[in-house]
Tab-separated table of C-alpha atoms in Angstrom:
chain	number	residue	atom	x	y	z
O	1	MET	CA	17.213	-0.145	21.686
O	2	ALA	CA	20.188	-0.451	19.333
O	3	SER	CA	18.658	-1.910	16.303
O	4	PHE	CA	18.374	1.970	14.866
O	5	ASN	CA	22.273	2.573	15.385
O	6	GLY	CA	23.651	1.601	12.031
O	7	PHE	CA	21.084	3.719	10.162
O	8	LEU	CA	22.432	6.723	12.158
O	9	ARG	CA	26.072	5.685	11.279
O	10	LYS	CA	25.083	5.666	7.457
O	11	SER	CA	23.013	8.812	7.536
O	12	PRO	CA	24.470	12.180	6.047
O	13	SER	CA	24.838	14.682	9.487
O	14	HIS	CA	23.017	16.927	7.812
O	15	SER	CA	19.839	15.044	7.506
O	16	LEU	CA	20.073	13.607	11.185
O	17	ALA	CA	20.622	17.259	12.122
O	18	HIS	CA	17.742	18.605	10.011
O	19	PHE	CA	15.403	15.361	11.284
O	20	PHE	CA	15.787	15.927	14.866
O	21	GLN	CA	15.764	19.789	14.466
O	22	THR	CA	12.300	19.017	13.722
O	23	LYS	CA	11.034	17.151	16.404
O	24	ALA	CA	10.461	19.823	18.883
O	25	MET	CA	13.275	18.631	21.233
O	26	HIS	CA	16.024	20.879	23.058
O	27	ILE	CA	19.246	20.256	21.264
O	28	PRO	CA	22.322	22.202	22.358
O	29	ASP	CA	23.962	24.804	20.667
O	30	ASP	CA	27.489	23.512	20.612
O	31	PHE	CA	26.030	19.866	19.939
O	32	ASP	CA	28.350	18.211	17.204
O	33	TRP	CA	26.760	16.456	14.374
O	34	THR	CA	30.027	16.125	12.293
O	35	SER	CA	31.773	14.719	15.216
O	36	LYS	CA	34.796	12.172	14.136
O	37	GLY	CA	34.413	8.899	14.392
O	38	ARG	CA	30.830	8.237	13.404
O	39	GLY	CA	30.907	4.685	14.334
O	40	THR	CA	30.193	5.385	17.758
O	41	ALA	CA	31.294	8.830	19.101
O	42	LEU	CA	28.020	10.216	16.889
O	43	VAL	CA	26.144	7.528	17.763
O	44	ASP	CA	26.422	7.419	21.445
O	45	SER	CA	25.820	11.469	21.318
O	46	ILE	CA	22.496	11.137	19.547
O	47	ASN	CA	21.449	8.179	22.263
O	48	ALA	CA	22.922	10.494	25.119
O	49	LEU	CA	20.400	13.129	23.424
O	50	LEU	CA	17.800	10.814	23.616
O	51	SER	CA	17.516	9.734	27.050
O	52	LYS	CA	17.453	13.304	28.031
O	53	GLN	CA	13.983	13.498	26.119
O	54	ALA	CA	10.559	12.586	28.330
O	55	ASN	CA	9.581	8.837	28.393
O	56	GLU	CA	6.846	9.156	25.561
O	57	ALA	CA	9.022	11.059	23.051
O	58	GLN	CA	11.927	9.275	23.860
O	59	ASP	CA	10.203	5.966	22.713
O	60	ALA	CA	8.322	7.754	19.891
O	61	LEU	CA	11.467	8.854	18.622
O	62	LYS	CA	13.006	5.321	18.876
O	63	ALA	CA	10.117	3.803	17.129
O	64	GLU	CA	10.046	6.135	14.296
O	65	LEU	CA	14.061	5.519	13.782
O	66	ASP	CA	13.401	1.912	13.991
O	67	HIS	CA	10.823	1.930	11.476
O	68	LEU	CA	13.100	4.035	8.974
O	69	ALA	CA	16.150	1.675	10.040
O	70	SER	CA	13.828	-1.352	8.954
O	71	LEU	CA	13.211	0.342	5.189
O	72	ALA	CA	16.631	1.219	4.754
O	73	ASP	CA	17.489	-1.247	2.285
O	74	SER	CA	17.768	-1.769	-1.630
O	75	ASN	CA	13.752	-2.943	-1.907
O	76	GLY	CA	13.413	0.449	0.435
O	77	LEU	CA	15.406	2.475	-1.745
O	78	LEU	CA	13.084	0.817	-4.929
O	79	CYS	CA	9.949	1.612	-3.261
O	80	ALA	CA	10.493	5.176	-2.270
O	81	GLU	CA	12.186	5.767	-5.680
O	82	GLN	CA	8.896	4.513	-7.792
O	83	ILE	CA	6.649	6.719	-5.035
O	84	CYS	CA	8.649	9.937	-5.352
O	85	ALA	CA	8.591	9.428	-9.508
O	86	GLY	CA	4.684	8.969	-9.545
O	87	GLN	CA	4.876	12.269	-6.941
O	88	GLN	CA	7.127	14.186	-8.957
O	89	ILE	CA	9.785	14.234	-6.494
O	90	ASP	CA	13.650	14.555	-6.921
O	91	LEU	CA	15.724	12.468	-4.957
O	92	GLU	CA	18.574	12.951	-7.696
O	93	THR	CA	20.454	14.890	-5.124
O	94	LEU	CA	20.227	12.967	-2.126
O	95	GLU	CA	22.571	10.314	-0.218
O	96	GLY	CA	21.845	6.983	-0.284
O	97	VAL	CA	18.450	5.412	1.215
O	98	GLU	CA	19.143	7.225	4.691
O	99	ASP	CA	18.795	10.803	3.403
O	100	VAL	CA	16.163	9.919	1.375
O	101	LEU	CA	13.687	8.603	4.381
O	102	LEU	CA	15.005	11.252	6.775
O	103	THR	CA	14.033	13.763	3.898
O	104	LEU	CA	10.984	11.946	3.200
O	105	ALA	CA	10.276	11.526	7.133
O	106	VAL	CA	10.689	15.445	7.679
O	107	ASN	CA	8.987	16.947	4.324
O	108	HIS	CA	6.705	14.208	3.235
O	109	PRO	CA	5.994	12.189	6.277
O	110	GLN	CA	2.637	10.538	4.655
O	111	LEU	CA	4.860	8.818	2.006
O	112	ILE	CA	6.852	6.670	4.707
O	113	ASP	CA	3.869	4.707	5.075
O	114	ARG	CA	3.254	4.450	1.176
O	115	VAL	CA	6.834	3.282	1.090
O	116	SER	CA	6.634	0.886	4.135
O	117	ALA	CA	3.350	-0.729	2.234
O	118	GLN	CA	5.088	-1.010	-1.116
O	119	ALA	CA	8.194	-2.797	0.505
O	120	SER	CA	5.807	-5.114	2.102
O	121	LEU	CA	3.472	-5.588	-1.061
O	122	MET	CA	7.257	-6.447	-2.193
O	123	ARG	CA	8.439	-8.883	-0.512
O	124	ARG	CA	5.105	-10.858	-0.312
O	125	THR	CA	5.072	-10.842	-4.313
O	126	GLY	CA	4.821	-14.749	-5.365
O	127	GLY	CA	3.609	-15.380	-1.660
O	128	LYS	CA	0.883	-17.568	-0.155
O	129	ASN	CA	-0.991	-13.962	0.843
O	130	TRP	CA	-0.746	-12.962	-3.461
O	131	SER	CA	-2.402	-13.383	-6.107
O	132	ALA	CA	-1.771	-11.888	-9.998
O	133	PHE	CA	-4.776	-11.623	-12.439
O	134	GLN	CA	-4.451	-11.049	-16.288
O	135	PHE	CA	-7.238	-9.266	-18.247
O	136	GLU	CA	-8.151	-10.160	-21.667
O	137	ASN	CA	-5.858	-6.670	-23.749
O	138	ASP	CA	-9.550	-5.400	-24.948
O	139	GLY	CA	-8.287	-1.863	-25.124
O	140	LYS	CA	-10.965	-0.842	-22.974
O	141	PRO	CA	-10.047	2.045	-20.463
O	142	TRP	CA	-10.075	1.441	-16.918
O	143	GLU	CA	-11.678	3.584	-14.391
O	144	LEU	CA	-8.842	4.098	-11.999
O	145	GLU	CA	-9.392	7.985	-11.050
O	146	SER	CA	-13.060	7.516	-10.569
O	147	LYS	CA	-13.707	8.218	-6.961
O	148	GLN	CA	-17.039	6.503	-7.465
O	149	ALA	CA	-15.257	3.029	-8.592
O	150	ARG	CA	-12.962	3.837	-5.994
O	151	ASP	CA	-15.776	4.002	-3.175
O	152	GLY	CA	-17.753	1.342	-4.768
O	153	PHE	CA	-14.607	-1.198	-4.559
O	154	LEU	CA	-13.714	0.033	-0.806
O	155	GLY	CA	-17.878	-0.579	0.183
O	156	ASP	CA	-17.132	-4.233	-1.712
O	157	ALA	CA	-13.922	-5.054	0.180
O	158	ILE	CA	-15.754	-4.462	3.616
O	159	GLU	CA	-18.249	-6.599	2.422
O	160	ILE	CA	-15.921	-9.581	1.360
O	161	LEU	CA	-14.190	-9.130	4.917
O	162	GLU	CA	-17.701	-9.751	6.901
O	163	LEU	CA	-16.649	-7.039	8.816
O	164	PRO	CA	-19.657	-4.949	10.600
O	165	ASP	CA	-20.359	-1.583	8.807
O	166	HIS	CA	-19.393	0.568	11.593
O	167	ARG	CA	-15.949	-0.647	11.419
O	168	LYS	CA	-13.580	2.339	10.086
O	169	ARG	CA	-12.042	2.622	6.729
O	170	GLU	CA	-9.780	4.221	4.692
O	171	ALA	CA	-8.124	3.700	1.224
O	172	ASP	CA	-5.043	5.390	-0.155
O	173	TRP	CA	-4.824	5.341	-3.608
O	174	TYR	CA	-1.192	6.545	-5.074
O	175	GLN	CA	0.679	6.254	-8.479
O	176	VAL	CA	3.612	4.669	-8.698
O	177	ILE	CA	6.500	4.648	-11.305
O	178	ARG	CA	8.370	1.243	-12.273
O	179	LEU	CA	10.740	0.767	-14.612
O	180	HIS	CA	11.649	-2.244	-17.003
O	181	PRO	CA	14.614	-4.049	-16.129
O	182	VAL	CA	15.798	-4.351	-19.142
O	183	THR	CA	14.426	-1.554	-21.473
O	184	GLY	CA	14.000	1.373	-18.748
O	185	GLN	CA	10.705	1.776	-19.860
O	186	GLU	CA	8.490	3.620	-17.109
O	187	ILE	CA	4.690	1.934	-16.447
O	188	GLU	CA	2.563	3.778	-14.501
O	189	ILE	CA	1.086	2.011	-11.730
O	190	TRP	CA	-1.507	2.684	-9.423
O	191	GLN	CA	-1.366	1.222	-6.345
O	192	ALA	CA	-4.187	0.956	-3.352
O	193	THR	CA	-3.587	0.333	0.383
O	194	ILE	CA	-6.920	-0.205	1.749
O	195	TYR	CA	-6.995	0.000	6.124
O	196	VAL	CA	-9.958	-1.546	7.949
O	197	GLU	CA	-10.410	-1.217	11.594
O	198	ASP	CA	-10.177	-5.520	12.786
O	199	ARG	CA	-11.293	-6.657	15.924
O	200	ALA	CA	-9.975	-5.399	19.170
O	201	GLU	CA	-7.459	-7.321	21.047
O	202	SER	CA	-6.638	-7.653	24.405
O	203	GLU	CA	-3.081	-7.173	25.601
O	204	LEU	CA	-0.993	-6.692	28.571
O	205	SER	CA	1.285	-3.380	29.279
O	206	PHE	CA	2.555	-1.226	32.133
O	207	GLY	CA	0.445	1.695	33.044
O	208	SER	CA	0.593	4.485	34.604
O	209	SER	CA	0.942	2.826	38.096
O	210	ASN	CA	4.351	1.092	36.732
O	211	SER	CA	2.486	-2.122	37.044
O	212	LEU	CA	0.784	-4.622	34.504
O	213	GLU	CA	-2.395	-3.904	33.311
O	214	ARG	CA	-4.905	-5.388	30.230
O	215	GLN	CA	-5.568	-2.883	27.623
O	216	ILE	CA	-7.993	-3.044	24.317
O	217	VAL	CA	-5.919	-2.502	21.361
O	218	GLN	CA	-7.803	-2.069	18.225
O	219	LYS	CA	-5.766	-3.390	14.872
O	220	VAL	CA	-5.878	-2.961	11.357
O	221	LEU	CA	-6.109	-5.108	8.444
O	222	GLU	CA	-4.546	-4.185	5.518
O	223	VAL	CA	-5.531	-4.875	1.607
O	224	GLY	CA	-3.131	-4.027	-1.131
O	225	VAL	CA	-3.572	-3.691	-5.094
O	226	ALA	CA	-1.420	-2.824	-7.518
O	227	CYS	CA	-2.794	-2.178	-10.784
O	228	ASN	CA	-0.985	-2.285	-14.063
O	229	ALA	CA	-3.679	-0.553	-16.817
O	230	GLN	CA	-0.635	-1.372	-19.895
O	231	ASP	CA	-0.070	-4.666	-19.163
O	232	ARG	CA	-3.689	-5.441	-17.486
O	233	VAL	CA	-2.655	-6.728	-14.550
O	234	ILE	CA	-3.529	-6.356	-10.923
O	235	GLU	CA	-2.312	-7.922	-8.360
O	236	ILE	CA	-4.021	-8.763	-4.653
O	237	CYS	CA	-2.131	-9.162	-1.348
O	238	ALA	CA	-4.365	-9.564	1.503
O	239	LYS	CA	-5.005	-12.454	3.721
O	240	GLY	CA	-7.716	-15.019	3.949
O	241	GLY	CA	-6.798	-17.339	1.440
O	242	LYS	CA	-7.297	-17.769	-3.122
O	243	THR	CA	-11.383	-17.653	-2.608
O	244	LEU	CA	-10.978	-13.902	-0.793
O	245	ARG	CA	-8.232	-12.765	-3.516
O	246	ASP	CA	-10.506	-14.096	-6.454
O	247	GLU	CA	-13.467	-11.804	-4.739
O	248	TYR	CA	-11.794	-8.665	-4.823
O	249	ALA	CA	-10.440	-9.488	-8.175
O	250	ARG	CA	-13.813	-9.695	-9.304
O	251	ALA	CA	-14.643	-6.836	-7.507
O	252	PHE	CA	-12.201	-4.670	-9.099
O	253	ALA	CA	-13.684	-5.572	-12.587
O	254	LYS	CA	-17.093	-4.679	-11.692
O	255	HIS	CA	-15.987	-1.467	-10.485
O	256	PHE	CA	-12.940	-0.362	-12.759
O	257	ALA	CA	-13.388	-2.529	-15.881
O	258	PRO	CA	-16.968	-3.415	-15.842
O	259	THR	CA	-17.071	-4.119	-19.757
O	260	SER	CA	-14.641	-6.526	-19.678
O	261	GLU	CA	-14.164	-9.988	-19.429
O	262	MET	CA	-13.232	-11.666	-15.963
O	263	PRO	CA	-9.702	-11.899	-15.396
O	264	ILE	CA	-7.982	-14.949	-14.759
O	265	GLU	CA	-5.505	-15.406	-11.897
O	266	THR	CA	-1.659	-16.121	-13.271
O	267	PRO	CA	1.236	-16.951	-11.354
O	268	ARG	CA	4.203	-14.161	-12.008
O	269	ARG	CA	7.114	-16.193	-12.739
O	270	GLU	CA	10.150	-14.762	-13.835
O	271	VAL	CA	10.906	-14.965	-17.646
O	272	LEU	CA	13.687	-16.763	-19.041
O	273	LEU	CA	13.775	-15.251	-23.367
O	274	ASP	CA	17.343	-16.098	-24.001
O	275	HIS	CA	16.736	-19.604	-24.427
O	276	LEU	CA	15.182	-18.470	-27.979
O	277	ARG	CA	18.225	-16.442	-29.161
O	278	SER	CA	18.716	-19.747	-31.199
O	279	ASN	CA	15.868	-21.694	-32.679
O	280	PRO	CA	15.079	-24.157	-29.772
O	281	THR	CA	14.113	-27.541	-29.691
O	282	PHE	CA	10.721	-28.292	-27.722
O	283	ASN	CA	11.361	-31.335	-25.453
O	284	VAL	CA	7.693	-32.747	-26.113
O	285	GLU	CA	6.796	-36.845	-24.841
O	286	PRO	CA	3.764	-38.881	-26.368
O	287	ALA	CA	1.336	-38.317	-23.836
O	288	ASP	CA	1.448	-34.469	-24.110
O	289	GLY	CA	-0.629	-35.084	-27.684
O	290	ILE	CA	1.388	-32.346	-29.147
O	291	GLU	CA	1.582	-32.049	-33.097
O	292	ARG	CA	4.225	-28.986	-32.910
O	293	VAL	CA	5.443	-25.935	-31.228
O	294	GLU	CA	6.771	-22.642	-32.438
O	295	VAL	CA	7.674	-19.243	-31.881
O	296	SER	CA	5.556	-16.777	-34.034
O	297	THR	CA	6.879	-13.754	-32.669
O	298	LEU	CA	9.902	-12.251	-31.223
O	299	ASP	CA	10.203	-8.603	-29.675
O	300	PHE	CA	13.355	-6.534	-29.469
O	301	PHE	CA	14.929	-3.601	-27.199
O	302	ALA	CA	18.451	-2.236	-27.991
O	303	PRO	CA	20.372	0.385	-25.750
O	304	GLY	CA	19.078	4.341	-26.843
O	305	GLY	CA	15.293	3.161	-27.303
O	306	GLY	CA	15.261	0.760	-30.027
O	307	PHE	CA	12.306	-1.288	-30.200
O	308	ALA	CA	11.759	-4.117	-32.753
O	309	ARG	CA	8.899	-6.980	-33.435
O	310	PHE	CA	9.029	-9.856	-36.157
O	311	GLU	CA	6.661	-12.229	-36.369
O	312	ARG	CA	6.414	-15.429	-38.339
O	313	ARG	CA	3.761	-18.387	-38.788
O	314	GLY	CA	3.609	-21.301	-40.739
O	315	GLU	CA	4.547	-24.612	-40.978
O	316	HIS	CA	7.315	-24.222	-44.087
O	317	GLU	CA	9.788	-21.604	-42.570
O	318	ASN	CA	9.953	-20.453	-38.764
O	319	ILE	CA	10.607	-17.317	-37.518
O	320	TYR	CA	14.353	-18.308	-36.772
O	321	GLN	CA	14.863	-19.358	-40.859
O	322	PHE	CA	12.682	-16.322	-41.833
O	323	LEU	CA	15.120	-13.743	-39.983
O	324	GLU	CA	18.279	-15.421	-41.172
O	325	ARG	CA	16.489	-15.273	-45.032
O	326	GLN	CA	16.095	-11.611	-44.595
O	327	LEU	CA	18.605	-9.857	-42.242
O	328	GLY	CA	21.191	-12.805	-41.963
O	329	VAL	CA	24.288	-11.712	-39.517
O	330	THR	CA	22.306	-8.115	-39.045
O	331	SER	CA	19.382	-9.640	-37.438
O	332	PRO	CA	18.551	-9.159	-33.675
O	333	LEU	CA	19.511	-12.759	-33.115
O	334	LYS	CA	22.685	-12.460	-34.008
O	335	ALA	CA	23.907	-8.544	-34.066
O	336	SER	CA	25.411	-7.153	-30.868
O	337	GLY	CA	23.006	-5.321	-28.208
O	338	TRP	CA	19.996	-6.662	-28.736
O	339	ALA	CA	17.783	-8.220	-25.913
O	340	ILE	CA	14.804	-10.203	-26.189
O	341	THR	CA	11.899	-8.623	-24.131
O	342	GLY	CA	8.603	-10.813	-25.551
O	343	ALA	CA	7.804	-13.843	-27.221
O	344	THR	CA	4.807	-15.501	-27.998
O	345	ILE	CA	4.728	-19.256	-28.002
O	346	ARG	CA	1.612	-21.384	-30.448
O	347	ILE	CA	1.495	-25.053	-29.008
O	348	ILE	CA	-0.157	-26.731	-31.492
O	349	ARG	CA	-2.131	-30.109	-29.940
O	350	ALA	CA	-2.817	-33.124	-31.944
O	351	PRO	CA	-6.448	-33.922	-32.805
O	352	THR	CA	-8.336	-36.165	-30.820
O	353	GLU	CA	-10.916	-38.808	-31.664
O	354	GLY	CA	-14.461	-36.270	-32.087
O	355	LYS	CA	-12.242	-33.390	-31.224
O	356	ARG	CA	-10.502	-30.600	-33.700
O	357	ARG	CA	-7.137	-29.953	-33.339
O	358	LYS	CA	-6.400	-27.427	-30.774
O	359	THR	CA	-3.876	-24.283	-30.382
O	360	LEU	CA	-2.666	-22.878	-26.976
O	361	THR	CA	-0.844	-19.673	-27.397
O	362	VAL	CA	1.133	-17.783	-24.862
O	363	THR	CA	2.507	-14.470	-24.787
O	364	LEU	CA	6.104	-13.969	-22.645
O	365	ARG	CA	7.420	-10.671	-21.352
O	366	THR	CA	10.119	-9.680	-19.398
O	367	PRO	CA	10.333	-9.781	-16.318
O	368	ASN	CA	7.538	-11.795	-15.581
O	369	THR	CA	4.426	-11.579	-17.331
O	370	THR	CA	3.374	-14.628	-18.859
O	371	THR	CA	-0.583	-14.041	-20.507
O	372	LEU	CA	-2.821	-16.776	-21.038
O	373	PRO	CA	-6.359	-15.181	-21.498
O	374	ASN	CA	-9.545	-17.320	-21.916
O	375	LYS	CA	-8.285	-20.655	-21.449
O	376	THR	CA	-9.367	-23.251	-18.944
O	377	GLU	CA	-7.329	-24.075	-15.852
O	378	THR	CA	-6.402	-27.156	-17.141
O	379	ASP	CA	-4.737	-25.941	-20.595
O	380	ARG	CA	-3.189	-22.979	-18.257
O	381	GLN	CA	-1.477	-25.846	-15.907
O	382	PHE	CA	-0.783	-28.088	-18.946
O	383	VAL	CA	1.103	-24.638	-20.572
O	384	PHE	CA	3.001	-23.635	-17.472
O	385	ASP	CA	4.512	-27.118	-16.747
O	386	LEU	CA	5.394	-27.147	-20.163
O	387	LEU	CA	7.312	-23.644	-20.484
O	388	GLU	CA	8.564	-25.012	-16.577
O	389	ARG	CA	9.945	-27.941	-18.488
O	390	TRP	CA	11.259	-25.831	-21.620
O	391	GLN	CA	13.434	-23.222	-19.019
O	392	LEU	CA	11.429	-20.595	-20.707
O	393	ILE	CA	9.884	-19.824	-16.911
O	394	ALA	CA	11.403	-20.295	-13.140
O	395	ALA	CA	10.374	-22.755	-11.081
O	396	SER	CA	7.936	-22.204	-8.932
O	397	PRO	CA	8.628	-19.949	-6.071
O	398	THR	CA	8.599	-21.516	-2.370
O	399	ASP	CA	5.230	-20.906	-1.075
O	400	VAL	CA	6.088	-18.582	2.347
O	401	ASP	CA	4.252	-15.824	4.263
O	402	GLY	CA	5.381	-12.467	3.679
O	403	ILE	CA	6.573	-9.734	6.851
O	404	GLU	CA	4.272	-7.282	7.500
O	405	VAL	CA	5.858	-3.842	8.202
O	406	ALA	CA	4.679	-2.570	11.716
């Protein structure tokens, strides 16, 4: 198997030596872990070492190296950093993603599965097996660390999947730390991977007699949940369609946020706030039925931890005129070093026959949060179409299925 050879070439020698020395395999005392010509010599030596192991041990080691190699990219490193930050594990002195993965495989092997699950969730974000749900920011705490709530949610997940009670199940709850890409602010995320024993499948394999035999393989279903209590957002990653993910969201609200209103599904689209740096012209059409559009709040961040929020509402002076009048060239819109991290847009629709004037309000936050709580599905789609037209959110991603990590 050659797929892990590149991983071996890029790995620090001391980490490779430590990894293999923990695998209960015979390694000659004179084995040269620092041999020259890392492109071939060291890799060939390690493959020769593996070939001398018993067949089952050799296959297991190669499978583990293949798995580590599949995680050795920028996403894998980011996931490892997020998970280790949540566990207060310091990776600062390690030499790249290969060193990180080998160190975790030796010292914290259970975290490799979490890195794998996190990477799978990251790849599937925005795909057809993924949904995000926005709760209203009502200030009511979530009971994320409650064992009773976790057990109840797991029980509901089994019911949603319509699996028999005897099927084994397990939920792995852990905390990860995400960094805001602009402000660098730490965001605590509670993540859960629910493993459920699925229906068994029949597969062909070579048995002890070296001939093909049919064997029963027990499959495992996975459901991923990421909970951002700060932004009041949960992400559900599970096969079965939108209806099932809606049921998971309702089950989450029932057990972890029982006194809050039910969340609404909101697409996670990249927010493009640089278009609001100067007074924008919002392109509207007569068919939109819009009386006016205004930017009512702007949030700013400057390196070093400076945050600022400005709010201005009214027909006679907008927020851009207000900042110009009050701050002039020192306004965050003009002064260097300030980035826009959030904005609130108010869309005032003209009154129609028999109906009063209606205001639709949406808050945008970098990198990908758009809040439209307590709106009908028709209103939400109307606003998202406008935001895309005004280039305040990125176009909808291609709806593709994600790749599961083995």
